[in-house]
Coordinates of C-alpha atoms and ligand atoms in Angstrom, one line a residue:
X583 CA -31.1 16.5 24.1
X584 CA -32.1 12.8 24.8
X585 CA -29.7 10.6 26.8
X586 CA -28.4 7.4 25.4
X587 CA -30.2 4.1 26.4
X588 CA -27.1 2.2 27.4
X589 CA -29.3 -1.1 27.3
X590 CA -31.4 -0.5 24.4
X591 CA -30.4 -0.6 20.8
X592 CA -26.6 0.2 21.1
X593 CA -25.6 0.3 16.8
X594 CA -22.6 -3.0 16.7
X595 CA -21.5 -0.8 13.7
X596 CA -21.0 3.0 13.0
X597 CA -19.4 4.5 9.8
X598 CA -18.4 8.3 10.4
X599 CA -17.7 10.8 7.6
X600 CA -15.1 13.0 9.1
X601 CA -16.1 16.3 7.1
X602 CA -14.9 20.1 7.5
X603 CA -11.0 20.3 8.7
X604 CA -10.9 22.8 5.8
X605 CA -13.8 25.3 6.8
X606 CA -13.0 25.3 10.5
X607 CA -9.1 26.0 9.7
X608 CA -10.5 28.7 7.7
X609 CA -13.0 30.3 9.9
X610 CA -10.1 30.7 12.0
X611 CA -7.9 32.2 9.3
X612 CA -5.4 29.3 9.1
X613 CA -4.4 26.7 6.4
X614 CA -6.2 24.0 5.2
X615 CA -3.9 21.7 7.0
X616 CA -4.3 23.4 10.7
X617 CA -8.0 21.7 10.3
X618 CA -6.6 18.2 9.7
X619 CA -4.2 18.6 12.2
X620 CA -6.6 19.4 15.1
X621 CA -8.9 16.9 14.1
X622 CA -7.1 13.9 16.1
X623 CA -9.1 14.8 19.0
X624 CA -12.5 14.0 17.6
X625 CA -11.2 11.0 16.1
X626 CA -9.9 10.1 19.7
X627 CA -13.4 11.4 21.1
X628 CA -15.6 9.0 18.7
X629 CA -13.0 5.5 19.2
X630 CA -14.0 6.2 23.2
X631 CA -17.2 7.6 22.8
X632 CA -18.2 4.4 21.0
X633 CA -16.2 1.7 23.1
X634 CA -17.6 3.3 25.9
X635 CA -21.1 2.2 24.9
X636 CA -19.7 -0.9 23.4
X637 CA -20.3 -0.7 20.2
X638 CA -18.2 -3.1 18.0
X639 CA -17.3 -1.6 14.6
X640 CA -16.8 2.1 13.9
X641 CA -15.3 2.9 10.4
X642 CA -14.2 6.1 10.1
X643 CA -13.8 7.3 6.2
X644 CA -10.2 9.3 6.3
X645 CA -9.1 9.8 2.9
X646 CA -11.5 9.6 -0.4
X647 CA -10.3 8.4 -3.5
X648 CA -11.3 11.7 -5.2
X649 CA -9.2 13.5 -2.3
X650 CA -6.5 12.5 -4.4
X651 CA -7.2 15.2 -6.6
X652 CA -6.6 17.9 -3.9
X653 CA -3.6 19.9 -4.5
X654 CA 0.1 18.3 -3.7
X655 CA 0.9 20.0 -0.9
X656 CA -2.7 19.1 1.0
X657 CA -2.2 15.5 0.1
X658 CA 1.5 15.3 1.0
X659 CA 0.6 16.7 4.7
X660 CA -2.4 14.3 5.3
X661 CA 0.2 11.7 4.4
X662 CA 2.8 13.0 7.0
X663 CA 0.1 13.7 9.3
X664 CA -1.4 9.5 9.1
X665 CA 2.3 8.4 10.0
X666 CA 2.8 10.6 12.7
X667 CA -0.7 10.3 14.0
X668 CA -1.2 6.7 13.3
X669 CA 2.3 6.0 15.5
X670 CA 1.9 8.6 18.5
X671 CA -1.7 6.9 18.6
X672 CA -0.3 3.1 19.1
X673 CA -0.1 3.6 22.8
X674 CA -3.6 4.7 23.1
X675 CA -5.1 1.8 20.6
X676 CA -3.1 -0.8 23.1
X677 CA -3.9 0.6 26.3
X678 CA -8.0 0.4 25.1
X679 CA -7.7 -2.8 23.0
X680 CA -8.5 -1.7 20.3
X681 CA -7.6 -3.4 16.9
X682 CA -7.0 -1.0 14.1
X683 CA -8.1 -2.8 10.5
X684 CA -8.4 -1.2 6.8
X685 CA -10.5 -0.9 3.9
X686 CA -9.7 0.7 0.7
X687 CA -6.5 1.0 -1.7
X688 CA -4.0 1.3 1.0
X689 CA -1.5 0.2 -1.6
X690 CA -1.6 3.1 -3.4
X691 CA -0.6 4.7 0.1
X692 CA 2.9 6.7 -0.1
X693 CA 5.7 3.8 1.5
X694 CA 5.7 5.5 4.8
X695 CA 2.4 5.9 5.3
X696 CA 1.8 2.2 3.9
X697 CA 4.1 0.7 6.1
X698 CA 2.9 2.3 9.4
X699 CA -0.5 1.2 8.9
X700 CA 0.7 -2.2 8.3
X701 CA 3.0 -1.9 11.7
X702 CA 0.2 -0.6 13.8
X703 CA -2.7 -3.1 12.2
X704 CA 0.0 -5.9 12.9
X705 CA 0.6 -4.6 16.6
X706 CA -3.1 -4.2 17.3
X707 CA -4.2 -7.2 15.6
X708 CA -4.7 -9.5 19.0
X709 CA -6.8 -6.9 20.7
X710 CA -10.1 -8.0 21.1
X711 CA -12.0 -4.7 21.9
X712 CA -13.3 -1.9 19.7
X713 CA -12.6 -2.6 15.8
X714 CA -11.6 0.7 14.3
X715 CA -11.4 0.8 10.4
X716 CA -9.9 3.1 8.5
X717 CA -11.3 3.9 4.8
X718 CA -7.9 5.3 3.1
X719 CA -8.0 6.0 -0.5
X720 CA -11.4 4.4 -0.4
X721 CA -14.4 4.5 -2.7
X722 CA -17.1 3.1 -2.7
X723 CA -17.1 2.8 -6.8
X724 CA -13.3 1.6 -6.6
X725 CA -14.7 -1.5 -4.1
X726 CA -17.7 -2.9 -6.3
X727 CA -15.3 -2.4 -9.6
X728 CA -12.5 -4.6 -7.7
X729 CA -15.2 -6.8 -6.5
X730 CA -16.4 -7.1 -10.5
X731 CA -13.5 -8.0 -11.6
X732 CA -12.6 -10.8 -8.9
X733 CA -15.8 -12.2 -9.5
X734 CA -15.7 -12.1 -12.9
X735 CA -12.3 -14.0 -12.4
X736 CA -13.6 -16.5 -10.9
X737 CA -16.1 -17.0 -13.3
X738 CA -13.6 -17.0 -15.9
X739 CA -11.2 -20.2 -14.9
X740 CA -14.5 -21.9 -13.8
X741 CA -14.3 -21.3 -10.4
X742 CA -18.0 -19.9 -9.9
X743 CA -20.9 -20.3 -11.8
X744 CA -22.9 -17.2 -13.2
X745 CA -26.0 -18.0 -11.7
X746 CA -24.5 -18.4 -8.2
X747 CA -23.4 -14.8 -7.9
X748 CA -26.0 -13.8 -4.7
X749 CA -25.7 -11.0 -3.0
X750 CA -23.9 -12.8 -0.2
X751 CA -21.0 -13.6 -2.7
X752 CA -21.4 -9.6 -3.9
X753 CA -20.8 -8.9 0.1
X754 CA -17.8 -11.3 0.7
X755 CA -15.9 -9.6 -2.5
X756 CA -15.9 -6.5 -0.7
X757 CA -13.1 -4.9 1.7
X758 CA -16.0 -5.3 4.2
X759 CA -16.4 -8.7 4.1
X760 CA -15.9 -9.3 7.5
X761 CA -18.0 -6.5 9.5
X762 CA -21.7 -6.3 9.4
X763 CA -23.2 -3.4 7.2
X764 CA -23.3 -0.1 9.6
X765 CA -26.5 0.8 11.2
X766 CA -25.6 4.1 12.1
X767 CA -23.9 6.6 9.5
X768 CA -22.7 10.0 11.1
X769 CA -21.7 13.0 8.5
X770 CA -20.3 16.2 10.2
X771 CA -19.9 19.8 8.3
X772 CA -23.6 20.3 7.6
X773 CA -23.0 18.3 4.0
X774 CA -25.9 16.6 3.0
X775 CA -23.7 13.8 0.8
X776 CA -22.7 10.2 0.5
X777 CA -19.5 11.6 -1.1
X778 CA -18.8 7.6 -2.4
X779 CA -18.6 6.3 0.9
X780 CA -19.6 2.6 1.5
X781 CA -22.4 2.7 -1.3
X782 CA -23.6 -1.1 -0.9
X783 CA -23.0 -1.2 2.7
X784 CA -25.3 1.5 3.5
X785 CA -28.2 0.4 1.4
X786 CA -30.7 0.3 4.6
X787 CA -28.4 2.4 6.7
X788 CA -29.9 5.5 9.2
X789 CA -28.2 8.6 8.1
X790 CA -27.5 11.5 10.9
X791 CA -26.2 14.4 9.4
X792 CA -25.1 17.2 12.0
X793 CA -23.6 20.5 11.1
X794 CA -20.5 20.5 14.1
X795 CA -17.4 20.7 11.9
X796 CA -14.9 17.5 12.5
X797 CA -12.6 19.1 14.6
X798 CA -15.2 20.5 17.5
X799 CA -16.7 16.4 17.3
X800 CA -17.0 15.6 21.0
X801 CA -18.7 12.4 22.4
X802 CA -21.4 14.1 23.7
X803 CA -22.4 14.1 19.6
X804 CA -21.5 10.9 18.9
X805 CA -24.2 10.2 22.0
X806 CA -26.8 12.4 20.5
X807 CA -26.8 10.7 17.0
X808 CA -27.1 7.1 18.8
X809 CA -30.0 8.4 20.5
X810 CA -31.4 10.0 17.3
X811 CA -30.7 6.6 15.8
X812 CA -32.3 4.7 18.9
X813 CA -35.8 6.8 18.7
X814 CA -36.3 5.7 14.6
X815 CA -38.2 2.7 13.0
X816 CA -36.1 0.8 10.8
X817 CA -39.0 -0.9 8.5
X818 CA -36.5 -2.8 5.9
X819 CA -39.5 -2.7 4.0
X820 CA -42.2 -4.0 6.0
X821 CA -45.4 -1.7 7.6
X822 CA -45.1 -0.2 10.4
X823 CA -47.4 -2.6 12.0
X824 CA -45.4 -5.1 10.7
X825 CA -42.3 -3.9 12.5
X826 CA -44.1 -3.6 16.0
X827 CA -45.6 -7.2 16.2
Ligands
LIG1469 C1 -12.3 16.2 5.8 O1 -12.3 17.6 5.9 C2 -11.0 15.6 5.8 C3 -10.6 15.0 4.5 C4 -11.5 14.9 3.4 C5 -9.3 14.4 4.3 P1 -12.1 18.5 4.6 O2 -10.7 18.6 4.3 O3 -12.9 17.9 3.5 O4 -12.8 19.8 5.0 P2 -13.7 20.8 4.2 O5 -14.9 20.0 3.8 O6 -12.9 21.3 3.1 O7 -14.1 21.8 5.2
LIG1470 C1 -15.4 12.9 2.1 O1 -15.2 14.3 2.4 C2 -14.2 12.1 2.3 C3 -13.6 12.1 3.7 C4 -14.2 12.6 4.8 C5 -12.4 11.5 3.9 P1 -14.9 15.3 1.2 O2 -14.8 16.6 1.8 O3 -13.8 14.8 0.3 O4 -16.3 15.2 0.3 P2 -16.9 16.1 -0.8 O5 -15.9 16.0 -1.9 O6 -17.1 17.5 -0.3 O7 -18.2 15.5 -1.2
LIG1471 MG1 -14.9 18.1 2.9

């Protein structure tokens, strides 16, 4: 495997699909929920995996809108599982600086769940490290329909004119307003799928699909898709000879 090139090319934004808690638990005869529950490890693996390189953003999708079709009792233990998780975590985001932020419906959150992730974005807010962003009850079709309708809005009391909606306006309507679009999106599981994750964002994104299942996700293959992302040509477009002069 090639090394990282610490100087060279580190991504300032990664977007992670955390895919396969269900298939591990199950290749080792347990629940469902046995998967989600070891899968804190990778999550702490990847934050410190990619501070440690110094990237700037890393998204991590957590909870799909569509995984709100999965049966009760699956949904009701991811629930549980964010508010213990997200609160034994707290001392660990602090002690790396690391500011825990958002995206998706989060209102639609259960109350406990809703009101730790406010508590812990609140106490993590000053930190000035790592940026760490949750997707929770996030899709990527829920974000441009809510960014449709603000526009549209707008348009509507006369706020913005028609032929000044740019893609730049597009981008600042969604919940990613504020981070650059990722260069580097990592799927684990083997699954070969966008699954309605950050579809504008990741328009000229490099994809790295690996087949580790979330909860064996070490740094080691966070590293070796950077370096698979660090070898490619992005071309936006242009020739290849283009790109190299
Ligand atoms: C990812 O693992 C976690 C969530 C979607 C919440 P899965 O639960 O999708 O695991 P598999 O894909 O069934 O193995
Ligand atoms: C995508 O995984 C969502 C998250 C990782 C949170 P899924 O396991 O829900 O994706 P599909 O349904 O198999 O495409
Ligand atoms: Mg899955």
């Amino acid at each position: 495997m090639k090394e990282v090139s610490e100087n060279k090319n580190i991504p300032k934004h990664i977007a992670i699909i955390m895919d396969g808690n269900g298939r591990w638990a199950t290749k080792k005869g347990a629940m469902r929920i046995f998967g989600h529950r070891n899968a804190t490890k990778a999550v702490r693996e990847a934050i410190e995996g990619a501070n440690s390189l110094g990237v700037k953003y890393l998204t991590l999708f957590s909870f799909s809108t569509e995984n709100w079709s999965r049966p009760k009792a699956e949904v009701d233990a991811l629930m549980e599982l964010f508010v213990r998780t997200m609160s034994d975590e707290l001392p660990m985001l602090m002690d790396g600086n690391y500011k825990l932020e958002s995206i998706g419906n989060v209102e639609s959150l259960p109350p406990s769940a809703y009101e730790t992730l406010k508590r812990v974005e609140k106490t993590t807010s000053k930190n000035t490290g790592l940026k760490v962003i949750l997707a929770l009850s996030y899709s990527g079709h829920w974000e441009l329909t809510n960014a449709a309708k603000h526009i549209a809005q707008k348009v509507s009391e006369g706020k913005l004119n028609v032929a000044d909606i740019t893609e730049k306006v597009m981008a600042s309507h969604l919940e990613t307003a504020n981070y650059p679009d990722p260069e580097l999106m990592v799927r684990t599981s083997g699954e070969y799928r966008i699954s309605n994750f950050l579809l504008w964002q990741l328009a000229y994104t490099e994809m790295y699909f690996t087949p580790v299942l979330w909860p064996d996700f070490r740094r080691e293959h966070l590293f070796a898709a950077i370096s698979d992302y660090q070898s490619r040509e992005r071309r936006f477009g242009k020739t290849g000879e283009q790109v190299k002069s």
